[in-house]
């Protein structure tokens, strides 16, 4: 990851479908590589399922910047992430719509988690009971803010046009 880009991790992640939701995050890291399947798309789509999805990602940060994971699906109910850095330290974080907004790194609808400067492995457990697609991005703070700024401007323009059309039709 260079500090000017947002990386969609779908093609780089490996996933395991836990149909019984019986594996904990610490057990995921003990699964052999053969238990995981390689994703073929940038945005992983699992359709409508109640199974939890376990993800494994190998990361190398080529910058000195903090990295952030951004889960762009606002309907994910439960997200648990374990980051292991070069020193072997583990950082476990949770997100999703069942967590309060005060637990989020940014006050946004999607979950954004800070994963440090030198992560080498990331394990994730994700659950939802709605349409299960996983657009997950990895980026530095400047590139994440740039992407969010562009999205906010687009949403603001769209909302402004809709508001203008409603007011115009109100006075016809």
C-alpha positions as protocol buffer text, in pm:
chain_id: "A"
residue {
  index: 1
  type: UNK
  ca { x: 0 y: 0 z: 0 }
}
residue {
  index: 2
  type: UNK
  ca { x: 145 y: 335 z: -95 }
}
residue {
  index: 3
  type: UNK
  ca { x: -1 y: 634 z: 88 }
}
residue {
  index: 4
  type: UNK
  ca { x: -192 y: 772 z: -212 }
}
residue {
  index: 5
  type: UNK
  ca { x: -423 y: 481 z: -280 }
}
residue {
  index: 6
  type: UNK
  ca { x: -718 y: 299 z: -134 }
}
residue {
  index: 7
  type: UNK
  ca { x: -686 y: -76 z: -186 }
}
residue {
  index: 8
  type: UNK
  ca { x: -993 y: -296 z: -222 }
}
residue {
  index: 9
  type: UNK
  ca { x: -878 y: -607 z: -39 }
}
residue {
  index: 10
  type: UNK
  ca { x: -1129 y: -849 z: -191 }
}
residue {
  index: 11
  type: UNK
  ca { x: -887 y: -1000 z: -442 }
}
residue {
  index: 12
  type: UNK
  ca { x: -616 y: -1038 z: -180 }
}
residue {
  index: 13
  type: UNK
  ca { x: -823 y: -1187 z: 102 }
}
residue {
  index: 14
  type: UNK
  ca { x: -887 y: -1553 z: 173 }
}
residue {
  index: 15
  type: UNK
  ca { x: -1221 y: -1651 z: 325 }
}
residue {
  index: 16
  type: UNK
  ca { x: -1376 y: -1937 z: 519 }
}
residue {
  index: 17
  type: UNK
  ca { x: -1753 y: -1982 z: 550 }
}
residue {
  index: 18
  type: UNK
  ca { x: -1849 y: -2078 z: 906 }
}
residue {
  index: 19
  type: UNK
  ca { x: -2203 y: -2205 z: 851 }
}
residue {
  index: 20
  type: UNK
  ca { x: -2256 y: -2291 z: 1220 }
}
residue {
  index: 21
  type: UNK
  ca { x: -2093 y: -1970 z: 1350 }
}
residue {
  index: 22
  type: UNK
  ca { x: -1890 y: -2188 z: 1585 }
}
residue {
  index: 23
  type: UNK
  ca { x: -1535 y: -2061 z: 1534 }
}
residue {
  index: 24
  type: UNK
  ca { x: -1396 y: -1780 z: 1747 }
}
residue {
  index: 25
  type: UNK
  ca { x: -1152 y: -1519 z: 1618 }
}
residue {
  index: 26
  type: UNK
  ca { x: -860 y: -1683 z: 1800 }
}
residue {
  index: 27
  type: UNK
  ca { x: -950 y: -2020 z: 1641 }
}
residue {
  index: 28
  type: UNK
  ca { x: -955 y: -1862 z: 1293 }
}
residue {
  index: 29
  type: UNK
  ca { x: -583 y: -1789 z: 1310 }
}
residue {
  index: 30
  type: UNK
  ca { x: -518 y: -2158 z: 1388 }
}
residue {
  index: 31
  type: UNK
  ca { x: -703 y: -2282 z: 1078 }
}
residue {
  index: 32
  type: UNK
  ca { x: -473 y: -2426 z: 810 }
}
residue {
  index: 33
  type: UNK
  ca { x: -436 y: -2232 z: 484 }
}
residue {
  index: 34
  type: UNK
  ca { x: -628 y: -2508 z: 305 }
}
residue {
  index: 35
  type: UNK
  ca { x: -944 y: -2417 z: 501 }
}
residue {
  index: 36
  type: UNK
  ca { x: -954 y: -2077 z: 329 }
}
residue {
  index: 37
  type: UNK
  ca { x: -1064 y: -2007 z: -28 }
}
residue {
  index: 38
  type: UNK
  ca { x: -911 y: -1730 z: -238 }
}
residue {
  index: 39
  type: UNK
  ca { x: -1152 y: -1456 z: -335 }
}
residue {
  index: 40
  type: UNK
  ca { x: -1165 y: -1376 z: -705 }
}
residue {
  index: 41
  type: UNK
  ca { x: -1339 y: -1037 z: -691 }
}
residue {
  index: 42
  type: UNK
  ca { x: -1265 y: -698 z: -536 }
}
residue {
  index: 43
  type: UNK
  ca { x: -1599 y: -700 z: -354 }
}
residue {
  index: 44
  type: UNK
  ca { x: -1682 y: -1038 z: -205 }
}
residue {
  index: 45
  type: UNK
  ca { x: -2052 y: -1129 z: -233 }
}
residue {
  index: 46
  type: UNK
  ca { x: -2198 y: -1420 z: -37 }
}
residue {
  index: 47
  type: UNK
  ca { x: -2567 y: -1357 z: -114 }
}
residue {
  index: 48
  type: UNK
  ca { x: -2825 y: -1401 z: 161 }
}
residue {
  index: 49
  type: UNK
  ca { x: -2673 y: -1619 z: 431 }
}
residue {
  index: 50
  type: UNK
  ca { x: -2676 y: -1639 z: 808 }
}
residue {
  index: 51
  type: UNK
  ca { x: -2329 y: -1796 z: 815 }
}
residue {
  index: 52
  type: UNK
  ca { x: -2040 y: -1592 z: 944 }
}
residue {
  index: 53
  type: UNK
  ca { x: -1749 y: -1525 z: 712 }
}
residue {
  index: 54
  type: UNK
  ca { x: -1394 y: -1556 z: 840 }
}
residue {
  index: 55
  type: UNK
  ca { x: -1122 y: -1369 z: 651 }
}
residue {
  index: 56
  type: UNK
  ca { x: -744 y: -1390 z: 649 }
}
residue {
  index: 57
  type: UNK
  ca { x: -525 y: -1121 z: 497 }
}
residue {
  index: 58
  type: UNK
  ca { x: -146 y: -1088 z: 473 }
}
residue {
  index: 59
  type: UNK
  ca { x: -40 y: -720 z: 471 }
}
residue {
  index: 60
  type: UNK
  ca { x: 283 y: -532 z: 406 }
}
residue {
  index: 61
  type: UNK
  ca { x: 279 y: -158 z: 467 }
}
residue {
  index: 62
  type: UNK
  ca { x: 543 y: 13 z: 252 }
}
residue {
  index: 63
  type: UNK
  ca { x: 486 y: 349 z: 422 }
}
residue {
  index: 64
  type: UNK
  ca { x: 527 y: 485 z: 774 }
}
residue {
  index: 65
  type: UNK
  ca { x: 159 y: 587 z: 788 }
}
residue {
  index: 66
  type: UNK
  ca { x: -110 y: 430 z: 1006 }
}
residue {
  index: 67
  type: UNK
  ca { x: -337 y: 198 z: 809 }
}
residue {
  index: 68
  type: UNK
  ca { x: -714 y: 181 z: 834 }
}
residue {
  index: 69
  type: UNK
  ca { x: -966 y: -88 z: 738 }
}
residue {
  index: 70
  type: UNK
  ca { x: -1293 y: 55 z: 608 }
}
residue {
  index: 71
  type: UNK
  ca { x: -1598 y: -172 z: 583 }
}
residue {
  index: 72
  type: UNK
  ca { x: -1820 y: -2 z: 325 }
}
residue {
  index: 73
  type: UNK
  ca { x: -2134 y: -213 z: 386 }
}
residue {
  index: 74
  type: UNK
  ca { x: -2339 y: -24 z: 646 }
}
residue {
  index: 75
  type: UNK
  ca { x: -2556 y: -330 z: 719 }
}
residue {
  index: 76
  type: UNK
  ca { x: -2284 y: -552 z: 868 }
}
residue {
  index: 77
  type: UNK
  ca { x: -2411 y: -643 z: 1214 }
}
residue {
  index: 78
  type: UNK
  ca { x: -2097 y: -780 z: 1374 }
}
residue {
  index: 79
  type: UNK
  ca { x: -1732 y: -724 z: 1282 }
}
residue {
  index: 80
  type: UNK
  ca { x: -1438 y: -850 z: 1484 }
}
residue {
  index: 81
  type: UNK
  ca { x: -1082 y: -786 z: 1366 }
}
residue {
  index: 82
  type: UNK
  ca { x: -753 y: -919 z: 1502 }
}
residue {
  index: 83
  type: UNK
  ca { x: -439 y: -749 z: 1376 }
}
residue {
  index: 84
  type: UNK
  ca { x: -98 y: -905 z: 1435 }
}
residue {
  index: 85
  type: UNK
  ca { x: 201 y: -674 z: 1387 }
}
residue {
  index: 86
  type: UNK
  ca { x: 570 y: -744 z: 1316 }
}
residue {
  index: 87
  type: UNK
  ca { x: 643 y: -783 z: 1689 }
}
residue {
  index: 88
  type: UNK
  ca { x: 366 y: -1042 z: 1734 }
}
residue {
  index: 89
  type: UNK
  ca { x: 141 y: -800 z: 1925 }
}
residue {
  index: 90
  type: UNK
  ca { x: -232 y: -859 z: 1878 }
}
residue {
  index: 91
  type: UNK
  ca { x: -494 y: -587 z: 1855 }
}
residue {
  index: 92
  type: UNK
  ca { x: -859 y: -696 z: 1868 }
}
residue {
  index: 93
  type: UNK
  ca { x: -1131 y: -450 z: 1765 }
}
residue {
  index: 94
  type: UNK
  ca { x: -1505 y: -474 z: 1708 }
}
residue {
  index: 95
  type: UNK
  ca { x: -1746 y: -288 z: 1484 }
}
residue {
  index: 96
  type: UNK
  ca { x: -2076 y: -321 z: 1304 }
}
residue {
  index: 97
  type: UNK
  ca { x: -2422 y: -179 z: 1356 }
}
residue {
  index: 98
  type: UNK
  ca { x: -2467 y: -350 z: 1693 }
}
residue {
  index: 99
  type: UNK
  ca { x: -2180 y: -145 z: 1837 }
}
residue {
  index: 100
  type: UNK
  ca { x: -2254 y: 207 z: 1957 }
}
residue {
  index: 101
  type: UNK
  ca { x: -2129 y: 498 z: 1748 }
}
residue {
  index: 102
  type: UNK
  ca { x: -1891 y: 597 z: 2030 }
}
residue {
  index: 103
  type: UNK
  ca { x: -1687 y: 280 z: 1959 }
}
residue {
  index: 104
  type: UNK
  ca { x: -1620 y: 387 z: 1600 }
}
residue {
  index: 105
  type: UNK
  ca { x: -1297 y: 560 z: 1505 }
}
residue {
  index: 106
  type: UNK
  ca { x: -1488 y: 807 z: 1284 }
}
residue {
  index: 107
  type: UNK
  ca { x: -1848 y: 919 z: 1332 }
}
residue {
  index: 108
  type: UNK
  ca { x: -1970 y: 768 z: 1004 }
}
residue {
  index: 109
  type: UNK
  ca { x: -2222 y: 503 z: 904 }
}
residue {
  index: 110
  type: UNK
  ca { x: -1959 y: 254 z: 798 }
}
residue {
  index: 111
  type: UNK
  ca { x: -1704 y: 90 z: 1030 }
}
residue {
  index: 112
  type: UNK
  ca { x: -1347 y: 219 z: 1007 }
}
residue {
  index: 113
  type: UNK
  ca { x: -1079 y: 53 z: 1221 }
}
residue {
  index: 114
  type: UNK
  ca { x: -721 y: 170 z: 1280 }
}
residue {
  index: 115
  type: UNK
  ca { x: -485 y: -127 z: 1237 }
}
residue {
  index: 116
  type: UNK
  ca { x: -145 y: 31 z: 1303 }
}
residue {
  index: 117
  type: UNK
  ca { x: 169 y: 100 z: 1101 }
}
residue {
  index: 118
  type: UNK
  ca { x: 323 y: -247 z: 1067 }
}
residue {
  index: 119
  type: UNK
  ca { x: 48 y: -510 z: 1049 }
}
residue {
  index: 120
  type: UNK
  ca { x: 149 y: -841 z: 891 }
}
residue {
  index: 121
  type: UNK
  ca { x: -166 y: -1050 z: 936 }
}
residue {
  index: 122
  type: UNK
  ca { x: -530 y: -955 z: 976 }
}
residue {
  index: 123
  type: UNK
  ca { x: -805 y: -1199 z: 1076 }
}
residue {
  index: 124
  type: UNK
  ca { x: -1169 y: -1094 z: 1053 }
}
residue {
  index: 125
  type: UNK
  ca { x: -1502 y: -1244 z: 1152 }
}
residue {
  index: 126
  type: UNK
  ca { x: -1807 y: -1081 z: 992 }
}
residue {
  index: 127
  type: UNK
  ca { x: -2178 y: -1157 z: 1039 }
}
residue {
  index: 128
  type: UNK
  ca { x: -2500 y: -1014 z: 906 }
}
residue {
  index: 129
  type: UNK
  ca { x: -2854 y: -1132 z: 832 }
}
residue {
  index: 130
  type: UNK
  ca { x: -2909 y: -921 z: 524 }
}
residue {
  index: 131
  type: UNK
  ca { x: -2742 y: -919 z: 185 }
}
residue {
  index: 132
  type: UNK
  ca { x: -2386 y: -1029 z: 256 }
}
residue {
  index: 133
  type: UNK
  ca { x: -2136 y: -839 z: 45 }
}
residue {
  index: 134
  type: UNK
  ca { x: -1800 y: -724 z: 175 }
}
residue {
  index: 135
  type: UNK
  ca { x: -1648 y: -412 z: 22 }
}
residue {
  index: 136
  type: UNK
  ca { x: -1344 y: -368 z: 246 }
}
residue {
  index: 137
  type: UNK
  ca { x: -1076 y: -105 z: 182 }
}
residue {
  index: 138
  type: UNK
  ca { x: -727 y: -70 z: 325 }
}
residue {
  index: 139
  type: UNK
  ca { x: -567 y: 275 z: 320 }
}
residue {
  index: 140
  type: UNK
  ca { x: -380 y: 548 z: 502 }
}
residue {
  index: 141
  type: UNK
  ca { x: -568 y: 834 z: 667 }
}
residue {
  index: 142
  type: UNK
  ca { x: -510 y: 1095 z: 391 }
}
residue {
  index: 143
  type: UNK
  ca { x: -634 y: 865 z: 114 }
}
residue {
  index: 144
  type: UNK
  ca { x: -928 y: 748 z: 328 }
}
residue {
  index: 145
  type: UNK
  ca { x: -1031 y: 1107 z: 400 }
}
residue {
  index: 146
  type: UNK
  ca { x: -994 y: 1199 z: 31 }
}
residue {
  index: 147
  type: UNK
  ca { x: -1221 y: 909 z: -69 }
}
residue {
  index: 148
  type: UNK
  ca { x: -1478 y: 997 z: 199 }
}
residue {
  index: 149
  type: UNK
  ca { x: -1468 y: 1366 z: 99 }
}
residue {
  index: 150
  type: UNK
  ca { x: -1547 y: 1282 z: -264 }
}
residue {
  index: 151
  type: UNK
  ca { x: -1833 y: 1056 z: -154 }
}
residue {
  index: 152
  type: UNK
  ca { x: -1972 y: 1324 z: 79 }
}
residue {
  index: 153
  type: UNK
  ca { x: -1961 y: 1587 z: -199 }
}
residue {
  index: 154
  type: UNK
  ca { x: -2143 y: 1351 z: -438 }
}
residue {
  index: 155
  type: UNK
  ca { x: -2412 y: 1275 z: -178 }
}
residue {
  index: 156
  type: UNK
  ca { x: -2448 y: 1646 z: -98 }
}
residue {
  index: 157
  type: UNK
  ca { x: -2497 y: 1740 z: -464 }
}
residue {
  index: 158
  type: UNK
  ca { x: -2747 y: 1456 z: -513 }
}
residue {
  index: 159
  type: UNK
  ca { x: -2944 y: 1557 z: -203 }
}
residue {
  index: 160
  type: UNK
  ca { x: -2935 y: 1924 z: -310 }
}
residue {
  index: 161
  type: UNK
  ca { x: -3078 y: 1842 z: -654 }
}
residue {
  index: 162
  type: UNK
  ca { x: -3354 y: 1630 z: -498 }
}
residue {
  index: 163
  type: UNK
  ca { x: -3438 y: 1907 z: -248 }
}
residue {
  index: 164
  type: UNK
  ca { x: -3450 y: 2167 z: -528 }
}
residue {
  index: 165
  type: UNK
  ca { x: -3684 y: 1943 z: -733 }
}
residue {
  index: 166
  type: UNK
  ca { x: -3914 y: 1893 z: -433 }
}
residue {
  index: 167
  type: UNK
  ca { x: -3930 y: 2268 z: -363 }
}
residue {
  index: 168
  type: UNK
  ca { x: -3990 y: 2342 z: -733 }
}
residue {
  index: 169
  type: UNK
  ca { x: -4279 y: 2092 z: -746 }
}
residue {
  index: 170
  type: UNK
  ca { x: -4423 y: 2229 z: -422 }
}
residue {
  index: 171
  type: UNK
  ca { x: -4477 y: 2570 z: -583 }
}
residue {
  index: 172
  type: UNK
  ca { x: -4611 y: 2456 z: -922 }
}
